[in-house]
């Protein structure tokens, strides 16, 4: 079986329901973190623990989504963006968003995936993980605007 | 009544508590667990009327927690609140003795529908 590539509507519906806010998606160029780009990368595995997909987010989306799910003030998200890293509670909140995002892979007839681990934005990314985010092919790249919190980039990458 | 919420995410435990309130099930005593093992222990010591549990958690996952509870003779009402919403997972949950499975993200209506049968 193959891994299902989540469609933009699935991602929008998931984020709208989870964050309890209007969420607008627009097409974006692939998010390609460089060695010094703060980026969150969530790693998804199948039932044999093979890594099959990644979700990579820029610092802006990471902070805004991590704040929005916990009703944390927007100012805290802006401060994290200014600092270039997510504070622990915001990273923990974002991890739950990315955990629930696993459900967008799990449609009938597709391989079952679950979240394995999250590298939160801030510390340098493991080079192998960073290079994997640059994979071309089956991927979905969107710009996500969360009402009241602002926008950032998110990419779903199948490996 | 006393409700035990088991989820490794603090923010998700808060969201579950908030959603219970929005669904018209506020005012219950809430006990929180960070994983299945802690939930198992708290069912013994706190004797909750209902367990709302995540599926994927460190230490012990939700389905193993439910199986251990049933194996020990506990008949506590148990429902999953999880991102695992597939038919296969629902069948596994039901055959292990779960009363319901609420898929994340969820609405207050989904909570009310599930809880009305057990509260």
Coordinates of C-alpha atoms in Angstrom, one line a residue:
Chain A
X1 CA 0.0 0.0 0.0
X2 CA 1.0 3.6 -0.4
X3 CA 1.0 6.6 2.0
X4 CA -1.9 9.0 1.3
X5 CA -0.8 12.6 0.6
X6 CA -3.1 14.8 2.6
X7 CA -5.0 17.3 0.5
X8 CA -5.1 21.0 1.3
X9 CA -8.8 20.8 2.2
X10 CA -8.1 18.0 4.7
X11 CA -5.3 20.1 6.3
X12 CA -7.6 23.2 6.4
X13 CA -10.5 21.3 8.0
X14 CA -8.2 19.6 10.6
X15 CA -6.6 22.9 11.6
X16 CA -9.9 24.8 11.7
X17 CA -11.5 22.2 13.9
X18 CA -8.4 21.7 16.1
X19 CA -7.6 25.4 16.6
X20 CA -11.2 26.5 16.7
X21 CA -10.4 29.4 14.3
X22 CA -10.8 30.2 10.6
X23 CA -7.8 28.9 8.8
X24 CA -6.9 29.9 5.2
X25 CA -4.6 27.9 3.0
X26 CA -2.8 29.1 -0.1
X27 CA -0.3 27.3 -2.4
X28 CA 3.3 28.0 -1.5
X29 CA 6.7 27.2 -2.8
X30 CA 8.3 24.2 -1.0
X31 CA 9.6 25.1 2.5
X32 CA 13.3 24.3 2.3
X33 CA 15.1 24.9 5.6
X34 CA 18.8 25.7 5.3
X35 CA 21.4 24.8 7.9
X36 CA 20.5 27.9 10.0
X37 CA 16.8 28.1 9.3
X38 CA 14.7 27.4 12.4
X39 CA 12.3 24.7 11.4
X40 CA 10.0 22.2 13.1
X41 CA 10.0 18.7 11.6
X42 CA 7.6 16.0 12.6
X43 CA 8.5 12.4 11.6
X44 CA 5.8 9.9 10.9
X45 CA 6.3 6.1 10.8
X46 CA 4.3 3.2 9.6
X47 CA 3.4 0.1 11.6
X48 CA 6.9 -1.4 10.8
X49 CA 8.5 1.8 12.2
X50 CA 9.7 2.8 8.8
X51 CA 9.9 6.6 8.3
X52 CA 7.3 7.4 5.6
X53 CA 6.4 11.1 5.9
X54 CA 7.5 14.4 7.4
X55 CA 5.7 17.6 8.1
X56 CA 8.0 20.6 8.1
X57 CA 6.9 24.0 9.4
X58 CA 8.7 27.3 9.5
X59 CA 9.2 29.1 12.8
X60 CA 6.2 31.4 12.1
X61 CA 3.7 28.6 11.7
X62 CA 5.3 26.6 14.6
X63 CA 4.9 29.5 17.0
X64 CA 1.4 30.6 15.8
X65 CA -0.1 27.2 15.8
X66 CA 1.6 26.2 19.1
X67 CA 0.1 29.4 20.6
X68 CA -3.3 29.1 19.0
X69 CA -4.1 25.6 20.2
X70 CA -3.3 26.6 23.8
X71 CA -5.0 30.0 23.7
X72 CA -1.6 31.6 24.4
X73 CA -1.5 35.3 23.6
X74 CA -0.3 36.3 20.1
X75 CA 2.5 38.4 21.8
X76 CA 4.1 35.2 23.1
X77 CA 4.1 33.7 19.5
X78 CA 5.7 36.9 18.2
X79 CA 8.3 36.8 21.0
X80 CA 9.2 33.2 20.0
X81 CA 9.6 34.2 16.4
X82 CA 11.9 37.1 17.5
X83 CA 14.0 34.7 19.6
X84 CA 14.4 32.3 16.8
X85 CA 13.1 29.3 18.8
X86 CA 10.0 27.8 20.4
X87 CA 9.8 27.8 24.2
X88 CA 9.1 24.3 25.6
X89 CA 5.3 24.8 26.3
X90 CA 4.8 26.1 22.8
X91 CA 6.8 23.2 21.3
X92 CA 4.7 20.7 23.4
X93 CA 1.5 22.3 22.1
X94 CA 2.7 22.2 18.5
X95 CA 3.6 18.5 19.0
X96 CA 0.0 17.8 19.7
X97 CA -1.1 19.6 16.6
X98 CA 1.4 17.5 14.6
X99 CA 0.3 14.3 16.4
X100 CA -3.4 14.9 15.4
X101 CA -2.2 15.8 11.9
X102 CA -1.3 12.1 11.5
X103 CA -5.0 11.4 11.1
X104 CA -4.8 13.1 7.6
X105 CA -2.6 10.3 6.4
X106 CA -4.9 7.6 7.7
X107 CA -7.6 7.2 5.0
X108 CA -9.1 3.8 4.0
X109 CA -6.7 1.8 1.8
X110 CA -3.6 3.7 2.7
X111 CA -0.7 2.7 5.0
X112 CA -1.4 3.6 8.7
X113 CA 1.0 6.3 10.0
X114 CA 1.6 7.7 13.4
X115 CA 3.8 10.5 14.8
X116 CA 7.2 9.1 15.9
X117 CA 9.0 12.3 17.1
X118 CA 9.1 16.0 16.6
X119 CA 12.2 18.2 16.2
X120 CA 11.0 21.6 17.4
X121 CA 12.2 24.8 15.7
X122 CA 15.2 26.4 17.3
X123 CA 18.0 23.9 17.8
X124 CA 20.0 22.9 14.7
X125 CA 18.2 20.2 12.8
X126 CA 19.8 16.8 12.4
X127 CA 21.4 17.1 8.9
X128 CA 19.8 13.9 7.7
X129 CA 16.3 15.1 8.8
X130 CA 16.9 18.5 7.2
X131 CA 18.0 17.0 3.9
X132 CA 14.9 14.7 3.9
X133 CA 12.7 17.8 4.0
X134 CA 14.2 18.8 0.7
X135 CA 12.8 15.7 -1.0
X136 CA 10.9 16.5 -4.2
X137 CA 8.1 14.4 -5.6
X138 CA 5.0 13.7 -3.5
X139 CA 4.6 16.7 -1.3
X140 CA 2.1 19.4 -0.5
X141 CA 3.4 22.9 0.3
X142 CA 1.0 25.5 1.7
X143 CA 0.9 28.8 3.4
X144 CA -1.4 28.7 6.4
X145 CA -3.1 31.8 7.8
X146 CA -4.6 31.3 11.3
X147 CA -7.2 34.0 12.1
X148 CA -6.0 36.2 14.9
X149 CA -2.5 34.6 14.9
X150 CA -1.1 35.1 11.4
X151 CA 0.6 33.0 8.8
X152 CA 3.4 30.6 8.2
X153 CA 4.6 27.8 5.9
X154 CA 3.9 24.1 6.2
X155 CA 5.0 21.3 4.0
X156 CA 3.9 17.6 4.0
X157 CA 6.6 15.4 2.4
X158 CA 6.2 11.7 1.6
X159 CA 9.5 9.8 1.6
Chain B
X1 CA -19.1 12.1 38.9
X2 CA -15.4 11.6 38.6
X3 CA -13.7 11.6 35.2
X4 CA -10.1 10.5 34.6
X5 CA -8.5 12.0 31.5
X6 CA -5.4 10.3 30.2
X7 CA -3.3 12.0 27.6
X8 CA 0.4 12.7 27.3
X9 CA -0.3 16.2 26.0
X10 CA -1.1 18.8 28.7
X11 CA -2.8 21.1 26.2
X12 CA -5.0 18.2 25.0
X13 CA -6.1 17.5 28.5
X14 CA -7.1 21.1 28.9
X15 CA -9.0 21.0 25.6
X16 CA -10.8 17.9 26.7
X17 CA -11.8 19.6 29.9
X18 CA -12.9 22.7 28.1
X19 CA -14.9 20.6 25.6
X20 CA -16.6 18.7 28.3
X21 CA -17.8 22.0 29.7
X22 CA -18.9 23.2 26.3
X23 CA -20.8 20.0 25.8
X24 CA -22.8 20.6 29.0
X25 CA -20.8 18.2 31.1
X26 CA -19.0 20.7 33.3
X27 CA -18.9 20.4 37.1
X28 CA -17.5 16.9 37.2
X29 CA -14.5 16.1 39.3
X30 CA -11.5 15.7 37.0
X31 CA -8.4 13.6 37.5
X32 CA -5.5 13.7 35.0
X33 CA -3.0 11.0 33.9
X34 CA 0.0 11.5 31.6
X35 CA 0.0 7.9 30.3
X36 CA -1.7 4.5 30.4
X37 CA 0.3 3.2 33.3
X38 CA -0.6 6.2 35.5
X39 CA -4.2 5.9 34.4
X40 CA -4.2 2.3 35.5
X41 CA -2.9 3.2 38.9
X42 CA -5.4 6.1 39.3
X43 CA -8.3 3.9 38.4
X44 CA -7.4 1.8 41.4
X45 CA -6.7 4.6 43.8
X46 CA -9.3 7.2 42.6
X47 CA -12.1 5.0 41.4
X48 CA -13.3 7.2 38.6
X49 CA -16.7 6.7 37.0
X50 CA -15.4 7.3 33.5
X51 CA -12.0 7.2 31.8
X52 CA -11.4 9.3 28.7
X53 CA -8.1 8.1 27.2
X54 CA -5.8 8.9 24.3
X55 CA -4.6 5.9 22.3
X56 CA -0.9 6.6 21.6
X57 CA 1.0 7.5 24.8
X58 CA 4.4 6.7 26.2
X59 CA 5.0 4.1 29.0
X60 CA 1.6 2.4 28.2
X61 CA -0.8 3.1 25.4
X62 CA -4.5 3.4 25.8
X63 CA -5.5 0.1 24.4
X64 CA -3.1 -1.8 26.7
X65 CA -4.4 0.2 29.6
X66 CA -8.0 -0.8 28.8
X67 CA -7.0 -4.5 28.4
X68 CA -5.1 -4.4 31.7
X69 CA -8.2 -2.9 33.4
X70 CA -10.6 -5.5 32.0
X71 CA -8.1 -8.3 32.8
X72 CA -8.1 -7.1 36.4
X73 CA -11.9 -7.2 36.6
X74 CA -12.5 -3.4 36.4
X75 CA -15.7 -2.5 34.6
X76 CA -15.1 1.3 34.6
X77 CA -16.7 3.0 31.6
X78 CA -13.8 3.7 29.2
X79 CA -13.8 5.8 26.0
X80 CA -11.0 6.8 23.7
X81 CA -10.3 10.4 22.6
X82 CA -7.8 9.9 19.9
X83 CA -6.5 10.8 16.4
X84 CA -6.9 7.1 15.5
X85 CA -10.4 7.2 14.0
X86 CA -10.2 4.4 11.4
X87 CA -12.8 1.6 11.4
X88 CA -10.1 -0.9 12.3
X89 CA -9.2 1.1 15.4
X90 CA -12.9 1.5 16.3
X91 CA -13.3 -2.2 16.1
X92 CA -10.2 -2.9 18.2
X93 CA -11.5 -0.4 20.8
X94 CA -14.9 -1.9 20.9
X95 CA -13.7 -5.5 21.2
X96 CA -11.3 -4.5 24.0
X97 CA -14.3 -3.1 25.9
X98 CA -14.4 0.6 25.1
X99 CA -17.8 2.3 25.2
X100 CA -17.0 4.8 22.4
X101 CA -14.2 6.4 20.4
X102 CA -14.1 10.2 19.8
X103 CA -11.8 11.2 17.0
X104 CA -9.5 14.2 17.4
X105 CA -10.1 17.0 16.5
X106 CA -13.6 16.8 18.1
X107 CA -16.6 19.0 18.6
X108 CA -18.6 19.5 21.8
X109 CA -21.5 17.7 20.0
X110 CA -19.3 14.6 19.5
X111 CA -18.6 14.6 23.2
X112 CA -22.2 15.0 24.1
X113 CA -23.3 12.2 21.8
X114 CA -20.7 9.8 23.2
X115 CA -21.1 10.7 26.8
X116 CA -24.9 10.7 26.9
X117 CA -24.7 6.9 26.7
X118 CA -22.5 6.5 29.7
X119 CA -23.2 9.4 32.1

